């Protein structure tokens, strides 16, 4: 049977009343409690090569180029977070799902999973709250932190699981963000056709 082995995003399969986010480009909001950790911020150097989205020096190390990089820099997927490639639709059997608005090339950036960046302690607190209020939690682990898209996140949270997923989850470092934090980006694992459902592997953390 094709089913997720483990997922933080567990809950009902039936479609619940969920808000489709309007602010699709909404980015990361680091929870105030993280200030107490006094962590350094990541400094990514401007890149000396051609800044291709997949092949510049920084991109090869899964680091997005900083805003100070050249005007033509294409390694700014997370900053831009162009969500025009996706739309949300009811799948019938799996609740809502994410679908492709156009053909997507292999290895192309599709969308970043955004939301509140929270600590493990805050994660526990929120999960208890969501359980109480019977709210489905849309949360993924991102390094030592969690990204919570339940109240504030973009459409990436509607990506369903598939054994033969067509988007892989990559972990990227972003300039100016807290050390240890990794942004989660969904990239095309193969060529994807317009109208296809976009799926991921919920066990992305176990594949390393
Ligand atoms: C991150 S949410 C994905 C969006 C969800 N379908 C919704 O409507 O909010 C994860 C939940 O979607 C459902 N789901 C995801 N992949 C599935 C699959 N392959 N088969 C059945 N249900 C799935 C499960 O209920 C899972 O807990």
Short mmCIF file of C-alpha atoms and ligand atoms in Angstrom, two decimals:
data_model
loop_
_atom_site.label_atom_id
_atom_site.label_comp_id
_atom_site.label_asym_id
_atom_site.label_seq_id
_atom_site.Cartn_x
_atom_site.Cartn_y
_atom_site.Cartn_z
CA UNK A 1 0.00 0.00 0.00
CA UNK A 2 1.24 3.45 -0.76
CA UNK A 3 1.03 5.43 2.45
CA UNK A 4 3.31 7.74 4.36
CA UNK A 5 5.52 5.89 6.88
CA UNK A 6 5.86 8.92 9.03
CA UNK A 7 4.63 12.46 8.79
CA UNK A 8 4.42 15.46 10.98
CA UNK A 9 1.51 16.48 8.85
CA UNK A 10 -0.84 13.81 10.12
CA UNK A 11 -4.57 14.22 10.37
CA UNK A 12 -7.81 13.52 8.64
CA UNK A 13 -7.91 12.52 5.00
CA UNK A 14 -11.35 14.08 4.64
CA UNK A 15 -11.37 17.65 3.46
CA UNK A 16 -11.72 19.95 6.41
CA UNK A 17 -12.66 23.59 6.40
CA UNK A 18 -9.35 25.19 5.56
CA UNK A 19 -8.53 28.62 4.28
CA UNK A 20 -6.66 28.70 0.98
CA UNK A 21 -3.95 31.28 1.73
CA UNK A 22 -4.34 34.61 -0.06
CA UNK A 23 -0.84 35.81 0.65
CA UNK A 24 0.89 33.11 -1.35
CA UNK A 25 4.26 34.75 -1.16
CA UNK A 26 4.26 34.96 2.61
CA UNK A 27 7.67 34.09 3.86
CA UNK A 28 9.19 33.02 7.17
CA UNK A 29 8.30 34.60 10.48
CA UNK A 30 10.76 33.62 13.19
CA UNK A 31 9.01 33.20 16.54
CA UNK A 32 10.11 35.73 19.17
CA UNK A 33 11.25 33.00 21.59
CA UNK A 34 14.08 32.16 19.14
CA UNK A 35 15.71 35.50 20.00
CA UNK A 36 16.61 34.04 23.42
CA UNK A 37 18.84 31.45 21.73
CA UNK A 38 21.14 34.26 20.61
CA UNK A 39 22.00 32.43 17.41
CA UNK A 40 24.16 33.95 14.72
CA UNK A 41 22.73 34.80 11.33
CA UNK A 42 23.87 33.02 8.19
CA UNK A 43 26.09 35.07 5.92
CA UNK A 44 26.10 33.91 2.32
CA UNK A 45 28.74 35.57 0.13
CA UNK A 46 27.84 36.94 -3.29
CA UNK A 47 28.70 34.42 -5.89
CA UNK A 48 31.53 34.79 -8.36
CA UNK A 49 30.13 32.50 -11.04
CA UNK A 50 27.15 32.73 -13.38
CA UNK A 51 24.46 32.32 -10.70
CA UNK A 52 22.40 29.70 -12.44
CA UNK A 53 19.48 28.56 -10.25
CA UNK A 54 20.96 25.07 -10.04
CA UNK A 55 24.62 25.43 -10.76
CA UNK A 56 26.36 28.49 -9.30
CA UNK A 57 28.89 28.01 -6.47
CA UNK A 58 26.31 28.81 -3.78
CA UNK A 59 23.54 26.75 -5.36
CA UNK A 60 25.82 23.71 -5.49
CA UNK A 61 26.04 24.01 -1.68
CA UNK A 62 22.29 24.53 -1.31
CA UNK A 63 22.75 28.19 -0.37
CA UNK A 64 20.67 30.94 -1.92
CA UNK A 65 22.62 33.97 -3.16
CA UNK A 66 22.20 37.16 -1.09
CA UNK A 67 20.38 40.29 -2.30
CA UNK A 68 23.80 41.86 -2.95
CA UNK A 69 24.46 39.36 -5.76
CA UNK A 70 24.42 40.42 -9.43
CA UNK A 71 21.21 41.75 -10.96
CA UNK A 72 21.08 38.74 -13.27
CA UNK A 73 21.39 36.23 -10.41
CA UNK A 74 18.94 33.34 -10.85
CA UNK A 75 19.73 31.69 -7.53
CA UNK A 76 17.01 33.61 -5.65
CA UNK A 77 14.14 31.12 -5.72
CA UNK A 78 13.22 31.38 -2.05
CA UNK A 79 13.38 35.16 -2.02
CA UNK A 80 11.19 35.40 -5.11
CA UNK A 81 9.03 32.39 -4.18
CA UNK A 82 7.08 32.66 -7.41
CA UNK A 83 3.99 30.57 -6.73
CA UNK A 84 2.46 30.96 -10.18
CA UNK A 85 3.25 27.33 -11.03
CA UNK A 86 0.74 25.90 -8.55
CA UNK A 87 -2.95 25.93 -7.69
CA UNK A 88 -4.98 24.20 -4.98
CA UNK A 89 -7.88 21.89 -5.76
CA UNK A 90 -9.96 19.31 -3.92
CA UNK A 91 -8.71 15.83 -4.84
CA UNK A 92 -11.82 14.06 -3.57
CA UNK A 93 -10.05 11.25 -1.71
CA UNK A 94 -7.07 13.00 -0.12
CA UNK A 95 -8.55 16.37 0.78
CA UNK A 96 -7.02 19.35 -0.97
CA UNK A 97 -3.99 18.90 -3.18
CA UNK A 98 -1.48 20.98 -5.08
CA UNK A 99 -1.53 20.99 -8.90
CA UNK A 100 0.66 22.36 -11.71
CA UNK A 101 -0.60 25.39 -13.65
CA UNK A 102 1.90 24.66 -16.45
CA UNK A 103 4.51 22.18 -17.58
CA UNK A 104 7.48 22.16 -15.19
CA UNK A 105 10.98 21.09 -16.19
CA UNK A 106 12.95 18.47 -14.25
CA UNK A 107 14.88 20.07 -11.33
CA UNK A 108 12.93 23.34 -11.58
CA UNK A 109 12.02 25.08 -8.32
CA UNK A 110 8.27 24.74 -7.76
CA UNK A 111 7.43 26.33 -4.40
CA UNK A 112 8.87 26.86 -0.91
CA UNK A 113 7.05 25.66 2.20
CA UNK A 114 6.65 28.83 4.27
CA UNK A 115 5.18 29.72 7.65
CA UNK A 116 6.18 30.47 11.22
CA UNK A 117 9.61 29.20 12.25
CA UNK A 118 9.33 27.85 15.79
CA UNK A 119 11.34 25.96 18.41
CA UNK A 120 10.65 22.39 19.55
CA UNK A 121 9.08 23.77 22.74
CA UNK A 122 6.76 26.08 20.82
CA UNK A 123 5.97 23.19 18.45
CA UNK A 124 4.79 21.04 21.39
CA UNK A 125 2.68 23.89 22.71
CA UNK A 126 1.06 24.57 19.37
CA UNK A 127 0.37 20.91 18.61
CA UNK A 128 -1.47 20.57 21.92
CA UNK A 129 -3.48 23.69 21.04
CA UNK A 130 -4.32 22.42 17.54
CA UNK A 131 -5.45 19.07 18.98
CA UNK A 132 -7.72 20.81 21.46
CA UNK A 133 -9.28 23.00 18.80
CA UNK A 134 -9.39 20.06 16.32
CA UNK A 135 -7.29 22.03 13.86
CA UNK A 136 -5.19 20.12 11.35
CA UNK A 137 -1.47 20.95 11.87
CA UNK A 138 0.58 21.73 8.78
CA UNK A 139 4.08 21.49 10.25
CA UNK A 140 7.41 20.25 8.88
CA UNK A 141 10.77 19.95 10.58
CA UNK A 142 13.48 22.30 9.28
CA UNK A 143 16.84 21.56 10.91
CA UNK A 144 16.52 22.16 14.68
CA UNK A 145 13.34 24.19 14.08
CA UNK A 146 9.86 23.57 12.75
CA UNK A 147 7.98 25.47 10.06
CA UNK A 148 4.32 25.86 10.99
CA UNK A 149 2.06 26.74 8.07
CA UNK A 150 -1.20 26.05 9.91
CA UNK A 151 -2.27 29.66 10.43
CA UNK A 152 0.22 31.39 8.20
CA UNK A 153 1.73 29.67 5.21
CA UNK A 154 1.38 29.34 1.47
CA UNK A 155 -0.19 26.68 -0.74
CA UNK A 156 2.82 24.37 -0.37
CA UNK A 157 1.10 22.99 2.71
CA UNK A 158 -1.45 21.24 0.50
CA UNK A 159 1.12 18.96 -1.16
CA UNK A 160 -0.01 15.36 -0.67
CA UNK A 161 2.20 12.30 -0.27
CA UNK A 162 2.97 9.78 -3.02
CA UNK A 163 5.39 6.83 -3.19
CA UNK A 164 6.28 7.96 -6.69
CA UNK A 165 6.37 11.64 -5.72
CA UNK A 166 7.17 14.17 -8.45
CA UNK A 167 8.70 16.85 -6.20
CA UNK A 168 11.71 16.30 -3.94
CA UNK A 169 12.22 18.37 -0.79
CA UNK A 170 15.52 20.24 -0.64
CA UNK A 171 16.93 22.05 2.40
CA UNK A 172 18.52 25.42 1.64
CA UNK A 173 20.37 27.99 3.72
CA UNK A 174 19.26 31.58 3.32
CA UNK A 175 21.30 34.72 3.86
CA UNK A 176 20.38 36.61 7.05
CA UNK A 177 18.34 33.79 8.59
CA UNK A 178 19.22 32.07 11.88
CA UNK A 179 22.03 29.53 11.81
CA UNK A 180 20.72 25.98 11.64
CA UNK A 181 17.50 26.99 9.91
CA UNK A 182 16.88 25.34 6.57
CA UNK A 183 14.27 26.54 4.12
CA UNK A 184 12.31 23.70 2.53
CA UNK A 185 11.92 23.95 -1.21
CA UNK A 186 9.97 21.61 -3.46
CA UNK A 187 11.78 20.92 -6.76
CA UNK A 188 10.58 18.90 -9.76
CA UNK A 189 11.97 15.38 -9.48
CA UNK A 190 11.05 14.78 -13.12
CA UNK A 191 9.24 16.58 -15.92
CA UNK A 192 5.75 17.48 -14.69
CA UNK A 193 2.83 18.15 -16.97
CA UNK A 194 0.28 20.95 -16.64
CA UNK A 195 -2.66 19.77 -14.50
CA UNK A 196 -0.70 16.97 -12.75
CA UNK A 197 -0.98 16.69 -9.00
CA UNK A 198 2.24 17.79 -7.27
CA UNK A 199 3.30 15.31 -4.60
CA UNK A 200 6.17 14.92 -2.13
CA UNK A 201 7.79 12.33 0.10
CA UNK A 202 6.78 13.07 3.69
CA UNK A 203 9.81 11.08 4.86
CA UNK A 204 12.29 13.56 3.36
CA UNK A 205 14.30 13.67 6.59
CA UNK A 206 14.99 9.92 6.59
CA UNK A 207 16.63 9.81 3.18
CA UNK A 208 19.97 11.22 4.27
C1 LIG B 1 0.07 18.17 4.50
S1 LIG B 1 -1.55 17.65 4.42
C2 LIG B 1 -1.82 17.68 2.68
C3 LIG B 1 -3.05 18.47 2.33
C4 LIG B 1 -4.35 17.81 2.74
N1 LIG B 1 -4.79 16.90 1.70
C5 LIG B 1 -5.43 18.82 3.05
O1 LIG B 1 -6.51 18.80 2.46
O2 LIG B 1 -5.21 19.68 3.90
C6 LIG B 1 -1.36 15.94 4.83
C7 LIG B 1 -2.65 15.15 4.95
O3 LIG B 1 -3.22 14.93 3.65
C8 LIG B 1 -3.72 13.60 3.54
N2 LIG B 1 -2.90 12.86 2.54
C9 LIG B 1 -1.71 13.22 2.04
N3 LIG B 1 -1.27 12.33 1.14
C10 LIG B 1 -2.19 11.35 1.08
C11 LIG B 1 -2.30 10.12 0.34
N4 LIG B 1 -1.38 9.73 -0.53
N5 LIG B 1 -3.40 9.37 0.53
C12 LIG B 1 -4.38 9.75 1.40
N6 LIG B 1 -4.33 10.89 2.14
C13 LIG B 1 -3.26 11.68 1.98
C14 LIG B 1 -3.57 12.96 4.91
O4 LIG B 1 -4.74 13.20 5.61
C15 LIG B 1 -2.42 13.75 5.52
O5 LIG B 1 -2.45 13.73 6.92
#
